[in-house]
GROMACS .gro file of C-alpha atoms in nm:
model
  367
    1MET     CA    1   0.000   0.000   0.000
    2ASN     CA    2   0.148   0.333  -0.109
    3VAL     CA    3   0.086   0.573   0.179
    4ASP     CA    4   0.175   0.871  -0.041
    5SER     CA    5  -0.141   0.810  -0.246
    6ILE     CA    6  -0.369   0.819   0.057
    7GLY     CA    7  -0.536   1.145   0.155
    8VAL     CA    8  -0.655   1.208   0.510
    9GLU     CA    9  -0.872   1.506   0.600
   10LYS     CA   10  -1.072   1.605   0.907
   11TYR     CA   11  -1.421   1.725   0.820
   12SER     CA   12  -1.723   1.836   1.015
   13VAL     CA   13  -2.056   1.675   0.926
   14SER     CA   14  -2.149   2.016   0.787
   15GLN     CA   15  -1.864   1.986   0.537
   16LEU     CA   16  -1.937   1.621   0.456
   17PHE     CA   17  -2.293   1.724   0.366
   18ASN     CA   18  -2.211   2.064   0.218
   19GLN     CA   19  -2.531   2.217   0.084
   20ASP     CA   20  -2.340   2.424  -0.173
   21GLU     CA   21  -2.167   2.128  -0.342
   22SER     CA   22  -2.290   1.875  -0.599
   23PHE     CA   23  -2.089   1.568  -0.496
   24VAL     CA   24  -2.259   1.242  -0.401
   25TYR     CA   25  -2.160   0.944  -0.188
   26GLU     CA   26  -2.233   0.609  -0.350
   27VAL     CA   27  -2.233   0.282  -0.159
   28PRO     CA   28  -2.133   0.001  -0.401
   29LYS     CA   29  -2.372  -0.291  -0.423
   30TYR     CA   30  -2.121  -0.539  -0.282
   31GLN     CA   31  -2.129  -0.361   0.054
   32ARG     CA   32  -2.335  -0.503   0.338
   33GLU     CA   33  -2.685  -0.371   0.386
   34TYR     CA   34  -2.762  -0.114   0.655
   35LYS     CA   35  -2.714  -0.301   0.984
   36TRP     CA   36  -2.703  -0.048   1.266
   37LYS     CA   37  -2.953  -0.109   1.544
   38THR     CA   38  -3.076   0.062   1.860
   39ARG     CA   39  -2.741   0.014   2.036
   40GLU     CA   40  -2.555   0.213   1.769
   41TRP     CA   41  -2.829   0.478   1.731
   42GLU     CA   42  -2.839   0.527   2.106
   43ALA     CA   43  -2.461   0.559   2.130
   44LEU     CA   44  -2.455   0.818   1.851
   45TYR     CA   45  -2.735   1.029   1.999
   46ASP     CA   46  -2.599   1.012   2.354
   47ASP     CA   47  -2.241   1.083   2.247
   48LEU     CA   48  -2.350   1.392   2.056
   49THR     CA   49  -2.582   1.536   2.319
   50GLU     CA   50  -2.363   1.457   2.620
   51ASN     CA   51  -2.048   1.609   2.471
   52GLY     CA   52  -1.974   1.952   2.329
   53PRO     CA   53  -1.942   2.055   1.963
   54GLY     CA   54  -1.668   1.880   1.765
   55TYR     CA   55  -1.727   1.529   1.898
   56PHE     CA   56  -1.537   1.266   1.695
   57LEU     CA   57  -1.772   1.023   1.518
   58GLY     CA   58  -1.519   0.799   1.344
   59SER     CA   59  -1.380   0.759   0.994
   60VAL     CA   60  -1.492   0.711   0.636
   61ILE     CA   61  -1.287   0.552   0.358
   62TYR     CA   62  -1.373   0.631  -0.003
   63ILE     CA   63  -1.245   0.608  -0.359
   64ASN     CA   64  -1.287   0.908  -0.587
   65LYS     CA   65  -1.491   0.774  -0.879
   66SER     CA   66  -1.558   1.114  -1.036
   67HIS     CA   67  -1.593   1.135  -1.413
   68ASN     CA   68  -1.666   1.422  -1.650
   69LEU     CA   69  -1.843   1.689  -1.444
   70GLU     CA   70  -1.991   1.453  -1.184
   71THR     CA   71  -1.813   1.416  -0.850
   72CYS     CA   72  -1.879   1.076  -0.696
   73TYR     CA   73  -1.716   0.918  -0.393
   74GLU     CA   74  -1.747   0.540  -0.361
   75VAL     CA   75  -1.785   0.460   0.008
   76VAL     CA   76  -1.580   0.157   0.107
   77ASP     CA   77  -1.602   0.196   0.483
   78GLY     CA   78  -1.835   0.420   0.680
   79GLN     CA   79  -2.164   0.363   0.498
   80GLN     CA   80  -2.335   0.271   0.826
   81ARG     CA   81  -2.218   0.600   0.977
   82LEU     CA   82  -2.303   0.814   0.671
   83THR     CA   83  -2.645   0.654   0.631
   84THR     CA   84  -2.728   0.707   0.997
   85ILE     CA   85  -2.615   1.071   0.986
   86SER     CA   86  -2.834   1.123   0.677
   87ILE     CA   87  -3.136   0.970   0.851
   88PHE     CA   88  -3.066   1.182   1.160
   89LEU     CA   89  -3.053   1.499   0.947
   90ALA     CA   90  -3.375   1.402   0.770
   91THR     CA   91  -3.546   1.345   1.105
   92ILE     CA   92  -3.435   1.687   1.229
   93TYR     CA   93  -3.578   1.841   0.911
   94LYS     CA   94  -3.913   1.673   0.978
   95ALA     CA   95  -3.908   1.791   1.340
   96LEU     CA   96  -3.858   2.149   1.226
   97GLN     CA   97  -4.143   2.111   0.978
   98PHE     CA   98  -4.374   2.038   1.271
   99TYR     CA   99  -4.284   2.378   1.422
  100LYS     CA  100  -4.261   2.560   1.089
  101ALA     CA  101  -4.523   2.819   1.185
  102GLN     CA  102  -4.305   2.920   1.481
  103LEU     CA  103  -3.981   2.964   1.287
  104ASP     CA  104  -3.844   3.311   1.217
  105GLU     CA  105  -3.702   3.406   0.877
  106GLU     CA  106  -3.346   3.298   0.959
  107GLN     CA  107  -3.462   2.964   1.098
  108LEU     CA  108  -3.673   2.900   0.788
  109GLN     CA  109  -3.363   2.960   0.575
  110ASP     CA  110  -3.164   2.717   0.792
  111MET     CA  111  -3.437   2.460   0.734
  112VAL     CA  112  -3.403   2.503   0.356
  113LEU     CA  113  -3.025   2.464   0.382
  114LEU     CA  114  -3.072   2.148   0.589
  115LYS     CA  115  -3.280   1.996   0.311
  116ARG     CA  116  -3.009   2.081   0.059
  117ARG     CA  117  -2.754   1.888   0.264
  118LEU     CA  118  -2.944   1.574   0.168
  119ILE     CA  119  -3.008   1.667  -0.196
  120ALA     CA  120  -2.704   1.738  -0.418
  121LYS     CA  121  -2.694   2.085  -0.571
  122LYS     CA  122  -2.686   1.963  -0.932
  123SER     CA  123  -3.048   1.844  -0.925
  124LYS     CA  124  -3.350   1.859  -0.699
  125ASP     CA  125  -3.384   1.482  -0.743
  126ALA     CA  126  -3.018   1.388  -0.680
  127ILE     CA  127  -2.987   1.248  -0.330
  128ARG     CA  128  -2.654   1.314  -0.160
  129LEU     CA  129  -2.613   0.959  -0.034
  130ILE     CA  130  -2.690   0.667  -0.266
  131PRO     CA  131  -2.727   0.349  -0.056
  132GLN     CA  132  -2.675   0.006  -0.203
  133SER     CA  133  -2.980  -0.194  -0.305
  134GLN     CA  134  -2.949  -0.503  -0.083
  135LYS     CA  135  -3.246  -0.576   0.142
  136GLN     CA  136  -3.433  -0.283  -0.023
  137ASN     CA  137  -3.197  -0.029   0.139
  138PHE     CA  138  -3.208   0.207  -0.159
  139ASP     CA  139  -3.586   0.192  -0.199
  140ASP     CA  140  -3.640   0.236   0.175
  141TYR     CA  141  -3.406   0.534   0.191
  142ILE     CA  142  -3.567   0.707  -0.109
  143GLY     CA  143  -3.908   0.626   0.037
  144LEU     CA  144  -3.815   0.780   0.372
  145LEU     CA  145  -3.685   1.103   0.217
  146THR     CA  146  -3.999   1.120   0.001
  147ASP     CA  147  -4.228   1.064   0.300
  148LEU     CA  148  -4.046   1.340   0.490
  149GLY     CA  149  -4.085   1.587   0.204
  150ILE     CA  150  -3.714   1.599   0.120
  151ALA     CA  151  -3.690   1.402  -0.206
  152GLN     CA  152  -3.930   1.352  -0.496
  153GLY     CA  153  -3.888   0.981  -0.548
  154LYS     CA  154  -4.108   0.678  -0.503
  155LYS     CA  155  -4.314   0.610  -0.195
  156ALA     CA  156  -4.169   0.369   0.055
  157PRO     CA  157  -4.209   0.001  -0.041
  158LYS     CA  158  -4.432  -0.238   0.149
  159ASN     CA  159  -4.322  -0.315   0.506
  160ALA     CA  160  -4.047  -0.050   0.495
  161GLY     CA  161  -4.149   0.055   0.845
  162ASN     CA  162  -4.031  -0.282   0.975
  163ARG     CA  163  -3.681  -0.243   0.830
  164ARG     CA  164  -3.383  -0.059   0.972
  165ILE     CA  165  -3.382   0.256   0.759
  166PHE     CA  166  -3.724   0.353   0.892
  167LYS     CA  167  -3.655   0.215   1.239
  168ALA     CA  168  -3.355   0.449   1.265
  169HIS     CA  169  -3.582   0.742   1.175
  170TYR     CA  170  -3.839   0.637   1.435
  171TYR     CA  171  -3.565   0.609   1.698
  172PHE     CA  172  -3.425   0.958   1.635
  173LYS     CA  173  -3.778   1.101   1.613
  174LYS     CA  174  -3.856   0.960   1.956
  175ARG     CA  175  -3.531   1.089   2.110
  176ILE     CA  176  -3.578   1.438   1.964
  177GLU     CA  177  -3.935   1.450   2.094
  178GLU     CA  178  -3.816   1.341   2.439
  179SER     CA  179  -3.548   1.612   2.438
  180CYS     CA  180  -3.800   1.874   2.328
  181SER     CA  181  -4.049   1.774   2.599
  182LYS     CA  182  -3.788   1.855   2.865
  183ALA     CA  183  -3.681   2.186   2.709
  184LYS     CA  184  -3.830   2.531   2.761
  185ASP     CA  185  -3.816   2.601   2.387
  186ALA     CA  186  -3.864   2.304   2.155
  187VAL     CA  187  -3.741   2.487   1.844
  188GLU     CA  188  -3.428   2.604   2.021
  189LYS     CA  189  -3.363   2.246   2.137
  190ILE     CA  190  -3.396   2.104   1.786
  191PHE     CA  191  -3.149   2.359   1.651
  192GLU     CA  192  -2.915   2.279   1.940
  193ILE     CA  193  -2.919   1.909   1.841
  194TYR     CA  194  -2.872   2.007   1.476
  195ASP     CA  195  -2.573   2.223   1.567
  196LEU     CA  196  -2.409   1.941   1.765
  197LEU     CA  197  -2.457   1.699   1.475
  198THR     CA  198  -2.323   1.930   1.203
  199LYS     CA  199  -2.019   2.025   1.414
  200ALA     CA  200  -1.927   1.663   1.488
  201ILE     CA  201  -1.601   1.548   1.328
  202VAL     CA  202  -1.535   1.265   1.082
  203VAL     CA  203  -1.195   1.171   0.940
  204ALA     CA  204  -1.229   1.110   0.565
  205ILE     CA  205  -0.963   0.894   0.403
  206SER     CA  206  -0.933   0.880   0.025
  207VAL     CA  207  -0.754   0.584  -0.135
  208PRO     CA  208  -0.680   0.507  -0.500
  209SER     CA  209  -0.793   0.144  -0.516
  210HIS     CA  210  -1.012  -0.123  -0.354
  211SER     CA  211  -0.712  -0.318  -0.229
  212ASP     CA  212  -0.579  -0.016  -0.039
  213ALA     CA  213  -0.928   0.056   0.090
  214TYR     CA  214  -0.983  -0.293   0.229
  215LYS     CA  215  -0.650  -0.294   0.411
  216LEU     CA  216  -0.759   0.018   0.594
  217PHE     CA  217  -1.119  -0.101   0.621
  218GLU     CA  218  -1.027  -0.400   0.837
  219SER     CA  219  -0.837  -0.190   1.091
  220LEU     CA  220  -1.056   0.122   1.108
  221ASN     CA  221  -1.404  -0.028   1.145
  222ASN     CA  222  -1.403   0.081   1.508
  223ARG     CA  223  -1.765   0.185   1.562
  224GLY     CA  224  -1.970  -0.008   1.312
  225THR     CA  225  -2.118  -0.355   1.326
  226PRO     CA  226  -1.834  -0.603   1.388
  227LEU     CA  227  -1.716  -0.788   1.080
  228THR     CA  228  -1.746  -1.166   1.071
  229ALA     CA  229  -1.469  -1.387   0.939
  230ILE     CA  230  -1.684  -1.440   0.628
  231ASP     CA  231  -1.702  -1.062   0.572
  232LEU     CA  232  -1.324  -1.043   0.588
  233VAL     CA  233  -1.282  -1.330   0.339
  234LYS     CA  234  -1.517  -1.147   0.102
  235ASN     CA  235  -1.332  -0.819   0.144
  236LEU     CA  236  -0.998  -0.984   0.076
  237LEU     CA  237  -1.140  -1.167  -0.226
  238LEU     CA  238  -1.281  -0.852  -0.387
  239ALA     CA  239  -0.959  -0.663  -0.322
  240ARG     CA  240  -0.757  -0.946  -0.479
  241VAL     CA  241  -0.989  -0.966  -0.780
  242ASP     CA  242  -0.946  -0.592  -0.830
  243GLU     CA  243  -0.566  -0.617  -0.803
  244GLU     CA  244  -0.554  -0.889  -1.069
  245GLY     CA  245  -0.779  -0.706  -1.313
  246GLY     CA  246  -1.101  -0.898  -1.256
  247ASN     CA  247  -1.450  -0.750  -1.259
  248VAL     CA  248  -1.535  -0.681  -0.894
  249ASP     CA  249  -1.910  -0.665  -0.961
  250ASP     CA  250  -1.908  -1.007  -1.132
  251TYR     CA  251  -1.730  -1.170  -0.843
  252PHE     CA  252  -1.955  -1.000  -0.593
  253GLU     CA  253  -2.251  -1.164  -0.768
  254LYS     CA  254  -2.076  -1.503  -0.751
  255TRP     CA  255  -2.008  -1.446  -0.383
  256ASN     CA  256  -2.376  -1.372  -0.327
  257ASP     CA  257  -2.462  -1.699  -0.503
  258ILE     CA  258  -2.248  -1.879  -0.246
  259LEU     CA  259  -2.424  -1.714   0.047
  260ASP     CA  260  -2.767  -1.764  -0.112
  261PHE     CA  261  -2.700  -2.137  -0.135
  262VAL     CA  262  -2.588  -2.159   0.227
  263GLY     CA  263  -2.832  -1.913   0.386
  264GLU     CA  264  -2.816  -1.583   0.576
  265GLU     CA  265  -2.723  -1.698   0.928
  266ASP     CA  266  -2.365  -1.607   1.020
  267ALA     CA  267  -2.317  -1.925   1.225
  268VAL     CA  268  -2.429  -2.148   0.935
  269GLN     CA  269  -2.205  -1.965   0.688
  270GLU     CA  270  -1.908  -2.006   0.920
  271ARG     CA  271  -1.982  -2.374   0.966
  272PHE     CA  272  -1.993  -2.424   0.589
  273PHE     CA  273  -1.652  -2.261   0.542
  274ARG     CA  274  -1.501  -2.477   0.816
  275GLN     CA  275  -1.656  -2.797   0.688
  276ASN     CA  276  -1.568  -2.719   0.328
  277TYR     CA  277  -1.201  -2.698   0.416
  278ASN     CA  278  -1.212  -3.003   0.642
  279ALA     CA  279  -1.386  -3.209   0.372
  280PHE     CA  280  -1.145  -3.117   0.092
  281ARG     CA  281  -0.832  -3.028   0.286
  282ARG     CA  282  -0.598  -3.264   0.099
  283ILE     CA  283  -0.702  -3.122  -0.238
  284LEU     CA  284  -0.691  -2.762  -0.112
  285ASN     CA  285  -0.346  -2.811   0.041
  286THR     CA  286  -0.188  -2.964  -0.271
  287PRO     CA  287  -0.058  -2.634  -0.423
  288PHE     CA  288   0.101  -2.539  -0.089
  289VAL     CA  289   0.284  -2.865  -0.013
  290VAL     CA  290   0.656  -2.827   0.052
  291ASP     CA  291   0.880  -3.122   0.136
  292GLU     CA  292   0.665  -3.387   0.306
  293ARG     CA  293   0.428  -3.168   0.503
  294MET     CA  294   0.091  -3.276   0.365
  295LEU     CA  295  -0.134  -3.014   0.530
  296PRO     CA  296   0.062  -2.685   0.538
  297LEU     CA  297  -0.260  -2.482   0.563
  298GLY     CA  298  -0.347  -2.664   0.884
  299PRO     CA  299  -0.486  -3.002   0.989
  300ILE     CA  300  -0.836  -2.866   1.048
  301ALA     CA  301  -1.026  -2.538   1.014
  302THR     CA  302  -1.147  -2.400   1.346
  303ARG     CA  303  -1.298  -2.062   1.432
  304SER     CA  304  -0.951  -1.935   1.518
  305THR     CA  305  -0.766  -2.076   1.213
  306MET     CA  306  -1.032  -2.046   0.940
  307LEU     CA  307  -0.953  -1.688   0.837
  308ASP     CA  308  -0.580  -1.757   0.796
  309ILE     CA  309  -0.655  -2.066   0.585
  310TYR     CA  310  -0.894  -1.890   0.350
  311GLU     CA  311  -0.671  -1.585   0.324
  312ARG     CA  312  -0.398  -1.804   0.175
  313LEU     CA  313  -0.643  -1.977  -0.059
  314VAL     CA  314  -0.777  -1.645  -0.186
  315LYS     CA  315  -0.433  -1.494  -0.239
  316ARG     CA  316  -0.315  -1.793  -0.441
  317ASP     CA  317  -0.602  -1.798  -0.691
  318PRO     CA  318  -0.905  -1.575  -0.621
  319PHE     CA  319  -1.083  -1.675  -0.943
  320GLY     CA  320  -1.050  -2.051  -0.903
  321PHE     CA  321  -1.129  -2.016  -0.533
  322VAL     CA  322  -1.471  -1.866  -0.607
  323GLU     CA  323  -1.564  -2.130  -0.864
  324GLU     CA  324  -1.468  -2.420  -0.637
  325LEU     CA  325  -1.639  -2.267  -0.336
  326ARG     CA  326  -1.956  -2.203  -0.535
  327THR     CA  327  -1.974  -2.571  -0.634
  328SER     CA  328  -1.939  -2.677  -0.270
  329ALA     CA  329  -2.195  -2.421  -0.154
  330GLU     CA  330  -2.449  -2.546  -0.407
  331ALA     CA  331  -2.414  -2.899  -0.270
  332TYR     CA  332  -2.419  -2.778   0.090
  333GLY     CA  333  -2.738  -2.586   0.019
  334LYS     CA  334  -2.906  -2.911  -0.081
  335ILE     CA  335  -2.808  -3.066   0.251
  336LEU     CA  336  -2.951  -2.764   0.432
  337LEU     CA  337  -3.260  -2.755   0.207
  338THR     CA  338  -3.182  -2.394   0.113
  339ASN     CA  339  -3.124  -2.516  -0.243
  340THR     CA  340  -3.383  -2.778  -0.334
  341GLU     CA  341  -3.391  -2.738  -0.713
  342GLY     CA  342  -3.437  -3.077  -0.879
  343MET     CA  343  -3.457  -3.261  -0.546
  344SER     CA  344  -3.706  -3.543  -0.495
  345ALA     CA  345  -3.949  -3.545  -0.205
  346ARG     CA  346  -3.778  -3.854  -0.064
  347VAL     CA  347  -3.439  -3.684  -0.046
  348LYS     CA  348  -3.592  -3.368   0.099
  349ASN     CA  349  -3.755  -3.568   0.376
  350SER     CA  350  -3.427  -3.745   0.451
  351PHE     CA  351  -3.240  -3.418   0.487
  352ARG     CA  352  -3.522  -3.276   0.695
  353ASP     CA  353  -3.501  -3.573   0.931
  354LEU     CA  354  -3.126  -3.515   0.959
  355GLN     CA  355  -3.189  -3.155   1.065
  356ARG     CA  356  -3.443  -3.266   1.323
  357VAL     CA  357  -3.185  -3.489   1.493
  358GLN     CA  358  -2.928  -3.207   1.471
  359GLY     CA  359  -2.700  -3.399   1.241
  360ALA     CA  360  -2.475  -3.108   1.142
  361PRO     CA  361  -2.153  -3.301   1.221
  362SER     CA  362  -2.239  -3.540   0.935
  363TYR     CA  363  -2.269  -3.258   0.678
  364MET     CA  364  -1.895  -3.268   0.610
  365LEU     CA  365  -1.908  -3.637   0.517
  366MET     CA  366  -2.203  -3.582   0.281
  367LEU     CA  367  -2.035  -3.277   0.127
   0.00000   0.00000   0.00000
């Protein structure tokens, strides 16, 4: 990693969401969906309101993907933070709307400027932050901004209120209302919260490539949802694909196929990766054999050794690694009944019986 090509700047939230600029933040589709929950929302709100202006919120890593006259920053790390800040700003805007009749001329202008922080200057329809589309994140976010009178997009999709984008809004709405109920002047309190948020500090780090971004990403994810070992394998894979000239989007889709076959539960995904290595360890170790040591990657994959094993496999051949893993995941999905295409009722019932007796230790043999 060439440190000379990395740019590090300290920005306030006000600068990150500058109402006079046309840049946008885009979260690539291979990022995880929005995952922050009450614990993170509560920590953010409490940290801001219990400390003075200039509180440090964390870091953001991005790649400058600007072309022609459009300035676009691809967010590699920090999308949870940026999305939450956006939702918080949108909620403050809605709170001010409730008291609009009480606002003086200057406060009304501040309310207009707040709206422009969330809509890029180049177009009234260009949202500042473009979330990725997994789990309807993009549609939910557009729907929220539309419902709050900020954007002019589509209405929120069905059941959006049960997902995290809207739940974050409801959380901040409740906290703002609670703060206002204890204050002498509700409008003054809302602007006080707004001031604390916009003066909070974020360190923005620009890097030239995905590989550089992921190296930083693993060490700087200090506030967000903890990464699983599977997340780290994916990050390393995509970085390696990018380094070797592969199409990152294509391999992200193949990675999603693997997880779709296995299922969404982190524990099940981890078990698959461990059992896949343990089932095929002699074949997987063959390219690494030196002298007479038959299993240089390790005799068995455990929770503590799995990441090191897969890191070496990915670095050796990221393209072949994905194809082989996809084949195994497809078979494993049949065992789990998450991939039942072409399966007879008799086989389905047999696998279902195996699940009922908690026969997971036998999955490796069947794989």
